[in-house]
One Martini backbone bead per residue (centre of mass of N, CA, C, O) as a GRO file, in nm:
protein
  501
    1MET     BB    1  19.410   6.861  -4.145
    2LYS     BB    2  19.493   6.590  -4.221
    3SER     BB    3  19.502   6.368  -4.489
    4ALA     BB    4  19.481   6.100  -4.640
    5PHE     BB    5  19.538   5.896  -4.882
    6HIS     BB    6  19.418   6.036  -5.204
    7PRO     BB    7  19.162   6.121  -5.465
    8THR     BB    8  19.057   6.360  -5.744
    9LEU     BB    9  18.718   6.462  -5.804
   10LEU     BB   10  18.440   6.595  -5.978
   11ALA     BB   11  18.160   6.439  -5.925
   12MET     BB   12  18.093   6.200  -5.686
   13VAL     BB   13  18.010   5.863  -5.591
   14CYS     BB   14  17.883   5.558  -5.487
   15MET     BB   15  17.954   5.190  -5.469
   16LEU     BB   16  17.820   4.881  -5.455
   17GLY     BB   17  18.010   4.591  -5.408
   18THR     BB   18  18.188   4.406  -5.634
   19SER     BB   19  18.403   4.368  -5.896
   20SER     BB   20  18.224   4.116  -6.011
   21ALA     BB   21  17.978   4.265  -5.960
   22ALA     BB   22  17.718   4.440  -6.010
   23TRP     BB   23  17.640   4.767  -6.033
   24GLN     BB   24  17.468   5.015  -5.872
   25ARG     BB   25  17.276   5.268  -5.917
   26LEU     BB   26  17.259   5.578  -5.821
   27PRO     BB   27  17.097   5.801  -5.660
   28SER     BB   28  16.940   6.086  -5.684
   29ALA     BB   29  17.079   6.424  -5.620
   30ASP     BB   30  17.080   6.740  -5.490
   31ALA     BB   31  17.322   6.960  -5.542
   32PRO     BB   32  17.534   7.178  -5.458
   33ILE     BB   33  17.628   7.495  -5.532
   34ASN     BB   34  17.891   7.657  -5.682
   35LEU     BB   35  17.958   7.997  -5.626
   36ALA     BB   36  18.257   7.961  -5.747
   37ASN     BB   37  18.141   8.050  -6.062
   38GLN     BB   38  18.173   8.163  -6.387
   39ALA     BB   39  17.870   8.065  -6.479
   40ILE     BB   40  17.770   8.285  -6.290
   41LEU     BB   41  17.602   8.556  -6.294
   42GLY     BB   42  17.834   8.788  -6.134
   43ALA     BB   43  18.063   8.612  -6.092
   44LYS     BB   44  18.373   8.730  -5.935
   45ILE     BB   45  18.666   8.905  -5.918
   46GLN     BB   46  18.699   9.182  -5.731
   47SER     BB   47  18.979   9.115  -5.575
   48SER     BB   48  19.348   9.129  -5.544
   49ALA     BB   49  19.651   9.028  -5.346
   50SER     BB   50  19.927   8.860  -5.483
   51ILE     BB   51  19.751   8.681  -5.671
   52GLY     BB   52  19.790   8.455  -5.916
   53ASN     BB   53  19.550   8.391  -6.127
   54SER     BB   54  19.261   8.435  -5.978
   55SER     BB   55  19.042   8.347  -6.194
   56ALA     BB   56  19.086   8.030  -6.155
   57LEU     BB   57  18.895   7.997  -5.899
   58LEU     BB   58  18.628   7.992  -6.108
   59ASN     BB   59  18.724   7.705  -6.199
   60GLU     BB   60  18.600   7.428  -6.267
   61GLY     BB   61  18.793   7.211  -6.169
   62ALA     BB   62  19.151   7.135  -6.284
   63LEU     BB   63  19.261   7.352  -6.503
   64GLU     BB   64  19.352   7.581  -6.295
   65ALA     BB   65  19.585   7.798  -6.125
   66SER     BB   66  19.680   7.963  -5.826
   67LYS     BB   67  19.903   8.199  -5.680
   68VAL     BB   68  20.060   8.169  -5.364
   69PRO     BB   69  20.241   8.358  -5.168
   70ALA     BB   70  20.456   8.460  -4.963
   71GLY     BB   71  20.266   8.565  -4.714
   72ALA     BB   72  20.044   8.809  -4.780
   73SER     BB   73  19.703   8.747  -4.901
   74HIS     BB   74  19.416   8.812  -5.131
   75VAL     BB   75  19.060   8.741  -5.201
   76VAL     BB   76  18.764   8.862  -5.379
   77ILE     BB   77  18.432   8.736  -5.403
   78THR     BB   78  18.166   8.762  -5.620
   79LEU     BB   79  17.852   8.688  -5.610
   80GLY     BB   80  17.561   8.655  -5.790
   81ALA     BB   81  17.431   8.659  -5.498
   82GLN     BB   82  17.282   8.664  -5.215
   83GLU     BB   83  17.412   8.429  -4.975
   84VAL     BB   84  17.445   8.133  -4.811
   85VAL     BB   85  17.734   8.046  -4.625
   86GLU     BB   86  17.926   7.719  -4.506
   87ASP     BB   87  18.157   7.658  -4.734
   88VAL     BB   88  18.517   7.602  -4.783
   89SER     BB   89  18.733   7.508  -5.063
   90PHE     BB   90  19.058   7.358  -5.165
   91ILE     BB   91  19.329   7.289  -5.361
   92ASN     BB   92  19.650   7.181  -5.264
   93GLU     BB   93  20.002   7.268  -5.397
   94GLY     BB   94  20.217   7.338  -5.131
   95VAL     BB   95  20.092   7.503  -4.912
   96SER     BB   96  20.192   7.692  -4.621
   97GLY     BB   97  19.953   7.784  -4.355
   98SER     BB   98  19.685   8.024  -4.370
   99VAL     BB   99  19.319   8.073  -4.350
  100THR     BB  100  19.072   8.334  -4.396
  101VAL     BB  101  18.719   8.366  -4.361
  102SER     BB  102  18.513   8.620  -4.508
  103CYS     BB  103  18.225   8.852  -4.499
  104SER     BB  104  17.988   9.043  -4.712
  105THR     BB  105  17.726   9.280  -4.828
  106ASP     BB  106  17.915   9.579  -4.888
  107MET     BB  107  18.243   9.604  -4.836
  108ASN     BB  108  18.262   9.723  -4.528
  109GLN     BB  109  18.156   9.482  -4.355
  110TRP     BB  110  18.330   9.226  -4.175
  111VAL     BB  111  18.307   8.865  -4.128
  112SER     BB  112  18.432   8.617  -3.946
  113LEU     BB  113  18.419   8.255  -4.002
  114ALA     BB  114  18.722   8.127  -4.055
  115GLN     BB  115  19.012   7.921  -3.949
  116ALA     BB  116  19.319   7.772  -4.098
  117GLY     BB  117  19.563   7.531  -4.090
  118PHE     BB  118  19.837   7.427  -4.318
  119ASP     BB  119  20.010   7.204  -4.524
  120ALA     BB  120  20.169   7.087  -4.808
  121SER     BB  121  20.027   6.788  -4.781
  122GLU     BB  122  19.749   6.913  -4.810
  123ARG     BB  123  19.509   6.872  -5.051
  124LEU     BB  124  19.255   6.942  -4.867
  125VAL     BB  125  19.089   7.246  -4.791
  126SER     BB  126  18.853   7.279  -4.514
  127LEU     BB  127  18.565   7.493  -4.430
  128ARG     BB  128  18.338   7.502  -4.155
  129PHE     BB  129  18.029   7.693  -4.092
  130ALA     BB  130  17.817   7.911  -4.008
  131GLY     BB  131  17.575   8.056  -4.154
  132ALA     BB  132  17.605   8.332  -4.401
  133GLN     BB  133  17.557   8.630  -4.529
  134ALA     BB  134  17.658   8.684  -4.882
  135LYS     BB  135  17.834   8.872  -5.148
  136TYR     BB  136  18.120   8.853  -5.009
  137VAL     BB  137  18.437   8.672  -5.034
  138LYS     BB  138  18.722   8.622  -4.818
  139LEU     BB  139  19.067   8.527  -4.875
  140SER     BB  140  19.323   8.495  -4.625
  141PHE     BB  141  19.672   8.473  -4.653
  142ASN     BB  142  19.948   8.295  -4.466
  143ALA     BB  143  20.256   8.217  -4.603
  144SER     BB  144  20.570   8.034  -4.606
  145ASN     BB  145  20.501   7.961  -4.909
  146GLY     BB  146  20.503   7.919  -5.251
  147ALA     BB  147  20.200   7.828  -5.434
  148SER     BB  148  19.919   7.632  -5.523
  149ILE     BB  149  19.573   7.667  -5.621
  150ARG     BB  150  19.244   7.503  -5.661
  151SER     BB  151  18.916   7.455  -5.677
  152LEU     BB  152  18.705   7.646  -5.570
  153SER     BB  153  18.465   7.633  -5.292
  154ILE     BB  154  18.129   7.772  -5.251
  155SER     BB  155  17.882   7.696  -5.001
  156GLY     BB  156  17.536   7.593  -4.934
  157PRO     BB  157  17.193   7.545  -4.954
  158SER     BB  158  17.217   7.579  -5.241
  159LYS     BB  159  17.102   7.447  -5.542
  160VAL     BB  160  17.091   7.355  -5.863
  161SER     BB  161  16.767   7.388  -5.876
  162ASP     BB  162  16.792   7.714  -5.824
  163TYR     BB  163  16.888   7.707  -6.122
  164LYS     BB  164  16.924   7.864  -6.449
  165ALA     BB  165  16.970   7.811  -6.787
  166VAL     BB  166  17.140   8.039  -7.009
  167GLN     BB  167  17.190   8.221  -7.299
  168VAL     BB  168  17.478   8.428  -7.378
  169LYS     BB  169  17.627   8.699  -7.528
  170GLU     BB  170  17.951   8.560  -7.548
  171LYS     BB  171  18.238   8.449  -7.494
  172GLY     BB  172  18.385   8.166  -7.528
  173THR     BB  173  18.413   7.886  -7.291
  174GLU     BB  174  18.519   7.670  -7.081
  175VAL     BB  175  18.341   7.371  -6.968
  176ASP     BB  176  18.237   7.172  -6.703
  177LEU     BB  177  18.049   6.870  -6.751
  178ALA     BB  178  18.098   6.717  -6.454
  179SER     BB  179  17.939   6.909  -6.307
  180ALA     BB  180  17.659   6.986  -6.135
  181SER     BB  181  17.621   7.273  -6.283
  182SER     BB  182  17.598   7.098  -6.573
  183GLY     BB  183  17.414   6.823  -6.497
  184ALA     BB  184  17.589   6.624  -6.364
  185LYS     BB  185  17.637   6.269  -6.264
  186PRO     BB  186  17.699   6.014  -6.060
  187ILE     BB  187  17.617   5.654  -6.112
  188TYR     BB  188  17.906   5.524  -6.059
  189MET     BB  189  18.102   5.361  -5.780
  190TYR     BB  190  18.437   5.214  -5.736
  191PRO     BB  191  18.460   5.200  -5.442
  192THR     BB  192  18.334   5.292  -5.152
  193PRO     BB  193  18.327   5.569  -5.005
  194THR     BB  194  18.385   5.703  -4.673
  195ASN     BB  195  18.217   6.007  -4.728
  196VAL     BB  196  17.933   5.944  -4.761
  197GLY     BB  197  17.705   6.215  -4.666
  198ASP     BB  198  17.890   6.434  -4.623
  199ASN     BB  199  18.020   6.734  -4.694
  200GLU     BB  200  18.221   6.627  -4.906
  201GLY     BB  201  18.017   6.462  -5.066
  202ALA     BB  202  17.830   6.704  -5.142
  203ARG     BB  203  18.098   6.836  -5.288
  204GLN     BB  204  18.242   6.604  -5.450
  205THR     BB  205  18.440   6.461  -5.235
  206PHE     BB  206  18.640   6.157  -5.236
  207LYS     BB  207  18.712   5.865  -5.025
  208PHE     BB  208  18.888   5.602  -5.062
  209PRO     BB  209  18.954   5.300  -4.955
  210LYS     BB  210  19.101   5.052  -4.834
  211THR     BB  211  19.238   4.820  -5.083
  212THR     BB  212  19.274   4.549  -5.329
  213GLU     BB  213  19.194   4.711  -5.548
  214ARG     BB  214  19.304   4.840  -5.850
  215PHE     BB  215  19.051   5.027  -5.891
  216ARG     BB  216  18.901   5.357  -5.954
  217THR     BB  217  18.555   5.417  -6.031
  218VAL     BB  218  18.385   5.657  -6.253
  219VAL     BB  219  18.046   5.736  -6.351
  220TYR     BB  220  17.903   5.959  -6.589
  221ASP     BB  221  17.623   6.174  -6.635
  222LEU     BB  222  17.580   6.452  -6.862
  223GLY     BB  223  17.257   6.435  -6.979
  224ASN     BB  224  17.405   6.456  -7.262
  225THR     BB  225  17.533   6.473  -7.557
  226ARG     BB  226  17.883   6.537  -7.602
  227THR     BB  227  18.158   6.743  -7.681
  228ILE     BB  228  18.493   6.635  -7.618
  229LYS     BB  229  18.845   6.759  -7.545
  230LYS     BB  230  18.877   6.706  -7.221
  231PHE     BB  231  19.060   6.572  -6.935
  232SER     BB  232  19.037   6.614  -6.572
  233ALA     BB  233  19.248   6.554  -6.269
  234ALA     BB  234  19.250   6.534  -5.920
  235TYR     BB  235  19.476   6.395  -5.664
  236SER     BB  236  19.663   6.210  -5.508
  237ARG     BB  237  20.018   6.212  -5.440
  238VAL     BB  238  20.045   5.958  -5.659
  239PRO     BB  239  20.102   5.722  -5.857
  240THR     BB  240  19.901   5.741  -6.166
  241ARG     BB  241  19.650   5.589  -6.356
  242LEU     BB  242  19.454   5.694  -6.651
  243GLU     BB  243  19.128   5.599  -6.775
  244VAL     BB  244  18.910   5.663  -7.060
  245PHE     BB  245  18.557   5.641  -7.110
  246ALA     BB  246  18.305   5.631  -7.381
  247PHE     BB  247  17.937   5.682  -7.402
  248GLU     BB  248  17.614   5.694  -7.541
  249SER     BB  249  17.564   5.411  -7.403
  250LEU     BB  250  17.451   5.181  -7.155
  251PRO     BB  251  17.465   4.833  -7.047
  252GLU     BB  252  17.205   4.815  -6.876
  253LYS     BB  253  17.048   4.646  -6.595
  254LYS     BB  254  16.802   4.472  -6.427
  255ASP     BB  255  16.724   4.360  -6.139
  256TRP     BB  256  16.511   4.192  -5.923
  257ARG     BB  257  16.429   4.502  -5.815
  258GLY     BB  258  16.464   4.714  -6.069
  259LYS     BB  259  16.763   4.788  -6.073
  260LEU     BB  260  17.019   4.946  -6.198
  261THR     BB  261  17.300   4.802  -6.377
  262LEU     BB  262  17.668   4.734  -6.395
  263ASP     BB  263  17.911   4.573  -6.574
  264PRO     BB  264  18.258   4.592  -6.535
  265ALA     BB  265  18.340   4.424  -6.797
  266ILE     BB  266  18.321   4.655  -7.007
  267PHE     BB  267  18.630   4.755  -6.961
  268ASP     BB  268  18.767   4.509  -7.119
  269SER     BB  269  18.639   4.612  -7.425
  270ALA     BB  270  18.652   4.900  -7.418
  271PRO     BB  271  18.757   5.182  -7.541
  272ILE     BB  272  19.024   5.402  -7.506
  273VAL     BB  273  19.028   5.761  -7.534
  274ALA     BB  274  19.218   5.805  -7.273
  275SER     BB  275  19.561   5.835  -7.139
  276GLY     BB  276  19.770   5.821  -6.830
  277GLU     BB  277  20.083   5.903  -6.648
  278ASP     BB  278  20.180   5.954  -6.299
  279SER     BB  279  20.500   5.878  -6.192
  280VAL     BB  280  20.546   6.117  -5.947
  281GLY     BB  281  20.287   6.245  -5.806
  282LYS     BB  282  20.132   6.530  -5.874
  283GLY     BB  283  19.796   6.515  -5.885
  284LEU     BB  284  19.778   6.568  -6.212
  285MET     BB  285  19.553   6.551  -6.506
  286GLN     BB  286  19.563   6.609  -6.871
  287LEU     BB  287  19.346   6.493  -7.132
  288SER     BB  288  19.366   6.427  -7.491
  289PRO     BB  289  19.218   6.333  -7.747
  290LYS     BB  290  19.267   6.289  -8.080
  291GLN     BB  291  18.955   6.349  -8.074
  292PRO     BB  292  18.663   6.444  -8.034
  293VAL     BB  293  18.408   6.339  -7.807
  294ARG     BB  294  18.109   6.148  -7.817
  295ALA     BB  295  17.908   6.179  -7.513
  296ARG     BB  296  17.726   6.089  -7.207
  297TYR     BB  297  17.935   5.879  -7.095
  298VAL     BB  298  18.184   5.877  -6.828
  299ALA     BB  299  18.488   5.699  -6.752
  300LEU     BB  300  18.703   5.675  -6.463
  301ARG     BB  301  19.020   5.497  -6.432
  302PHE     BB  302  19.203   5.433  -6.148
  303GLU     BB  303  19.567   5.364  -6.068
  304PRO     BB  304  19.715   5.337  -5.795
  305ASN     BB  305  20.030   5.243  -5.777
  306PHE     BB  306  20.112   5.102  -6.059
  307ASP     BB  307  20.430   5.057  -5.986
  308LYS     BB  308  20.314   4.838  -5.733
  309ARG     BB  309  20.136   4.586  -5.811
  310GLY     BB  310  20.312   4.335  -5.675
  311VAL     BB  311  20.235   4.438  -5.400
  312ALA     BB  312  20.134   4.343  -5.111
  313GLY     BB  313  19.829   4.462  -4.997
  314LEU     BB  314  19.702   4.754  -4.898
  315ALA     BB  315  19.572   5.029  -5.017
  316PRO     BB  316  19.546   5.330  -4.960
  317GLU     BB  317  19.396   5.593  -4.936
  318TRP     BB  318  19.193   5.780  -5.182
  319GLU     BB  319  19.149   6.093  -5.346
  320ALA     BB  320  18.865   6.273  -5.497
  321MET     BB  321  18.880   6.569  -5.716
  322ALA     BB  322  18.840   6.777  -5.972
  323MET     BB  323  18.678   6.688  -6.223
  324ALA     BB  324  18.701   6.715  -6.592
  325VAL     BB  325  18.475   6.785  -6.866
  326VAL     BB  326  18.549   6.937  -7.178
  327VAL     BB  327  18.424   7.177  -7.368
  328PRO     BB  328  18.519   7.371  -7.619
  329TYR     BB  329  18.247   7.551  -7.615
  330ALA     BB  330  18.087   7.825  -7.420
  331GLY     BB  331  17.782   8.052  -7.342
  332VAL     BB  332  17.704   7.983  -7.040
  333LEU     BB  333  17.472   8.112  -6.802
  334LYS     BB  334  17.373   8.123  -6.466
  335GLU     BB  335  17.053   8.172  -6.321
  336LEU     BB  336  16.867   8.282  -6.074
  337GLY     BB  337  16.562   8.101  -6.028
  338LEU     BB  338  16.193   8.087  -6.016
  339MET     BB  339  16.213   7.749  -6.021
  340ASP     BB  340  16.150   7.409  -6.089
  341GLY     BB  341  16.392   7.184  -6.177
  342PRO     BB  342  16.629   7.278  -6.329
  343THR     BB  343  16.874   7.247  -6.585
  344TYR     BB  344  17.176   7.207  -6.710
  345THR     BB  345  17.339   7.331  -7.009
  346ALA     BB  346  17.501   7.323  -7.289
  347ALA     BB  347  17.633   7.535  -7.513
  348ALA     BB  348  17.668   7.682  -7.784
  349PRO     BB  349  17.826   7.844  -7.979
  350PRO     BB  350  17.796   8.178  -8.019
  351SER     BB  351  17.701   8.154  -8.325
  352GLU     BB  352  17.445   7.959  -8.215
  353ALA     BB  353  17.337   8.135  -8.012
  354GLY     BB  354  17.070   8.327  -7.929
  355GLY     BB  355  17.060   8.516  -7.695
  356PHE     BB  356  17.067   8.865  -7.573
  357GLU     BB  357  16.910   9.154  -7.461
  358ALA     BB  358  17.033   9.451  -7.317
  359ILE     BB  359  16.856   9.639  -7.056
  360LYS     BB  360  16.825   9.945  -6.901
  361ILE     BB  361  16.681  10.045  -6.589
  362SER     BB  362  16.486  10.248  -6.391
  363CYS     BB  363  16.481  10.152  -6.032
  364GLY     BB  364  16.432  10.264  -5.725
  365GLY     BB  365  16.686  10.480  -5.776
  366GLY     BB  366  16.819  10.294  -5.980
  367SER     BB  367  16.939  10.007  -6.152
  368GLN     BB  368  16.857   9.768  -6.425
  369LEU     BB  369  16.881   9.450  -6.564
  370VAL     BB  370  16.764   9.336  -6.887
  371LEU     BB  371  16.690   9.010  -7.026
  372ILE     BB  372  16.617   8.938  -7.368
  373SER     BB  373  16.537   8.703  -7.561
  374LYS     BB  374  16.544   8.629  -7.891
  375ALA     BB  375  16.299   8.443  -7.883
  376ALA     BB  376  16.103   8.650  -7.761
  377ILE     BB  377  16.127   8.861  -7.983
  378ALA     BB  378  16.038   8.680  -8.222
  379GLN     BB  379  15.761   8.605  -8.109
  380VAL     BB  380  15.644   8.898  -8.093
  381GLN     BB  381  15.701   8.989  -8.381
  382SER     BB  382  15.504   8.782  -8.503
  383GLN     BB  383  15.248   8.891  -8.353
  384LEU     BB  384  15.264   9.192  -8.484
  385GLY     BB  385  15.381   9.133  -8.767
  386PRO     BB  386  15.548   9.196  -9.072
  387ASN     BB  387  15.622   9.516  -8.983
  388ALA     BB  388  15.778   9.440  -8.746
  389THR     BB  389  16.021   9.509  -8.520
  390GLU     BB  390  16.240   9.453  -8.276
  391GLN     BB  391  16.171   9.714  -8.121
  392ASP     BB  392  15.872   9.662  -8.105
  393ALA     BB  393  15.900   9.405  -7.936
  394ILE     BB  394  16.053   9.525  -7.699
  395ASN     BB  395  15.839   9.736  -7.621
  396ALA     BB  396  15.613   9.529  -7.568
  397ILE     BB  397  15.755   9.373  -7.343
  398LEU     BB  398  15.807   9.609  -7.149
  399ALA     BB  399  15.513   9.693  -7.121
  400ALA     BB  400  15.412   9.415  -7.012
  401ALA     BB  401  15.628   9.446  -6.761
  402GLY     BB  402  15.609   9.763  -6.668
  403LEU     BB  403  15.799   9.915  -6.883
  404THR     BB  404  15.894  10.251  -6.951
  405PRO     BB  405  15.987  10.503  -7.126
  406ALA     BB  406  16.222  10.783  -7.039
  407ALA     BB  407  16.417  10.786  -7.300
  408ALA     BB  408  16.571  10.860  -7.565
  409THR     BB  409  16.802  10.813  -7.774
  410GLY     BB  410  17.058  11.020  -7.651
  411GLU     BB  411  16.951  11.161  -7.422
  412ASN     BB  412  17.021  11.440  -7.221
  413GLY     BB  413  17.192  11.529  -6.926
  414SER     BB  414  17.314  11.615  -6.606
  415ASN     BB  415  17.603  11.488  -6.534
  416GLY     BB  416  17.475  11.193  -6.583
  417ASN     BB  417  17.165  11.184  -6.460
  418ALA     BB  418  17.063  11.088  -6.711
  419PRO     BB  419  17.007  10.794  -6.871
  420GLY     BB  420  17.141  10.891  -7.157
  421ASN     BB  421  17.399  10.958  -6.979
  422GLY     BB  422  17.762  10.851  -6.947
  423ASP     BB  423  17.890  11.110  -6.837
  424GLU     BB  424  18.066  11.378  -6.640
  425ASP     BB  425  17.933  11.591  -6.813
  426ASP     BB  426  17.742  11.872  -6.985
  427ASN     BB  427  17.739  11.749  -7.252
  428SER     BB  428  17.635  11.669  -7.554
  429ASP     BB  429  17.514  11.317  -7.630
  430SER     BB  430  17.361  11.192  -7.895
  431ASN     BB  431  17.520  10.891  -7.884
  432ASN     BB  432  17.472  10.862  -7.576
  433GLY     BB  433  17.305  10.615  -7.520
  434GLY     BB  434  16.987  10.402  -7.529
  435GLY     BB  435  16.807  10.458  -7.336
  436SER     BB  436  16.531  10.414  -7.098
  437TYR     BB  437  16.370  10.260  -6.809
  438VAL     BB  438  16.077  10.242  -6.602
  439GLY     BB  439  16.021  10.088  -6.278
  440ASP     BB  440  15.855   9.889  -6.043
  441PRO     BB  441  15.996   9.710  -5.782
  442ASN     BB  442  15.691   9.603  -5.675
  443ALA     BB  443  15.618   9.462  -5.912
  444PRO     BB  444  15.521   9.215  -6.079
  445LEU     BB  445  15.698   8.981  -6.264
  446ASN     BB  446  15.412   8.832  -6.388
  447PRO     BB  447  15.208   8.964  -6.568
  448ALA     BB  448  14.943   8.906  -6.769
  449SER     BB  449  15.061   9.061  -7.017
  450LEU     BB  450  15.307   8.869  -7.042
  451SER     BB  451  15.160   8.598  -7.063
  452ALA     BB  452  15.004   8.674  -7.327
  453LEU     BB  453  15.291   8.648  -7.491
  454GLY     BB  454  15.443   8.386  -7.378
  455LEU     BB  455  15.589   8.493  -7.109
  456SER     BB  456  15.873   8.497  -6.879
  457ALA     BB  457  16.006   8.579  -6.550
  458TYR     BB  458  16.331   8.629  -6.394
  459ARG     BB  459  16.555   8.632  -6.132
  460GLY     BB  460  16.872   8.688  -6.112
  461GLY     BB  461  17.246   8.706  -6.009
  462GLY     BB  462  17.340   8.981  -6.091
  463THR     BB  463  17.599   9.247  -6.051
  464GLY     BB  464  17.712   9.507  -6.156
  465GLY     BB  465  17.851   9.682  -6.379
  466THR     BB  466  17.761   9.575  -6.733
  467GLY     BB  467  17.726   9.298  -6.730
  468PRO     BB  468  17.777   9.021  -6.972
  469PHE     BB  469  17.913   9.193  -7.226
  470ASP     BB  470  18.065   9.471  -7.135
  471GLU     BB  471  18.291   9.694  -7.091
  472PRO     BB  472  18.360   9.984  -6.975
  473THR     BB  473  18.418  10.278  -7.058
  474GLU     BB  474  18.635  10.521  -6.972
  475ASP     BB  475  18.390  10.742  -6.908
  476ASP     BB  476  18.210  10.503  -6.754
  477ASP     BB  477  18.241  10.605  -6.403
  478ASP     BB  478  17.978  10.671  -6.290
  479ASN     BB  479  17.687  10.710  -6.050
  480ASN     BB  480  17.467  10.644  -6.286
  481GLY     BB  481  17.210  10.567  -6.518
  482GLY     BB  482  17.404  10.601  -6.792
  483GLY     BB  483  17.626  10.399  -6.682
  484GLY     BB  484  17.907  10.200  -6.547
  485GLY     BB  485  17.836  10.215  -6.256
  486ASN     BB  486  17.719  10.129  -5.944
  487ASN     BB  487  17.409  10.116  -6.074
  488ASN     BB  488  17.482   9.916  -6.288
  489GLY     BB  489  17.296   9.631  -6.234
  490ASN     BB  490  17.151   9.641  -5.985
  491GLY     BB  491  17.062   9.369  -5.896
  492PRO     BB  492  16.881   9.138  -6.020
  493PRO     BB  493  16.825   9.031  -6.311
  494ILE     BB  494  16.595   9.035  -6.572
  495ILE     BB  495  16.441   8.748  -6.725
  496ILE     BB  496  16.318   8.702  -7.062
  497VAL     BB  497  16.110   8.429  -7.168
  498PRO     BB  498  15.973   8.175  -7.293
  499THR     BB  499  15.729   7.974  -7.222
  500SER     BB  500  15.702   7.675  -7.119
  501PRO     BB  501  15.512   7.399  -7.229
   0.00000   0.00000   0.00000
């Protein structure tokens, strides 16, 4: 599985032409979604054994690493929803050994999907296998030495367009704006990578060819103007210089065929917003500009073997993957949605985000999480009149969606069996539980009564736990409808938002 000498960025594609000729803009393509992504509601580290900082595996880009020890270790990732998986990869930083990928839909029966051996010099470890239904994916390592891995990717046929971005009331976290799941796309790349169109290319890992060119350049369109505080990239372990350029607009021109082009001479005069040198070939750089940068377009210009510039001959292949452009704060979670062509957007800081109200319902013998956006609540509250409260609006929305109250706030049940009780005892808990609602799991998702309020519903991708807001309290560990047990939030959450105009 050895790969040739390569650079590493996340989210890039190829560019035709010569260094002196104008580059042609790349065609748009719907990229596969990385299911090992902390930004997908419900995706999380289910469990790990002996792997340090395992949560970093869900970090898109090359921001953090997880430690794989010598000997046996494993990690189990819960996906946001049951998905078909057919590809797993990660960046290797010196581990030698083997990895086995297996999957399960219920955490009871596991199916082995693929196994591969690799040595410390292999930068990218990739396993491709026949598609399999999975809710849980396990990576089992048997390493001869301890070292780090980062930028885990789990993918299948699901595309970015299958997901919808929503803002959720939660702690702000760093988000990689250069990833396909954030709505970014590479629009220029030079020279042309050798693996465009294959599985690695679809996963946005690219191998630049042997060339006499001095630079390897990637230009990203982030989708909108963003405030950026950090740039990060992993690449082949050779001495490399990295320069970063940022633009709110690009001086593109149309050629005689009407295709957009970019003259690379722009980089001779444009200011460099961040730069750095990896003189020993660590294969990783994180750069911070002197102050946050506002830009829609970001160009990364790599110079491999910059310390040997005067040596004649072809530079070896160079691989790029796991590049990150990091926004300071974001509270955006992506939900699996039944809609065509949505795009991801960066969220405002939590103090500015609209947020959601989380409501648990009893449904089909289990429980279900419903997320109602603040915008939807405000819209219906306005429709109900000046004396209506937020709770009036919530009740109207739930009723329109076919969900009816089953218990008043704090109503008590027996040993946690009633939806209002979240404890394992038979004591009265007048303040425990917030009431619940009952719904028909086979009912239409968007009845006419909901549409009449100007609202739409989507099924999201979260499952288990207590949803995206709070950790369960200490006594909230039973398997009933009243607390944060195994039935709390089972099934994809229902997301109710205003209908797009």
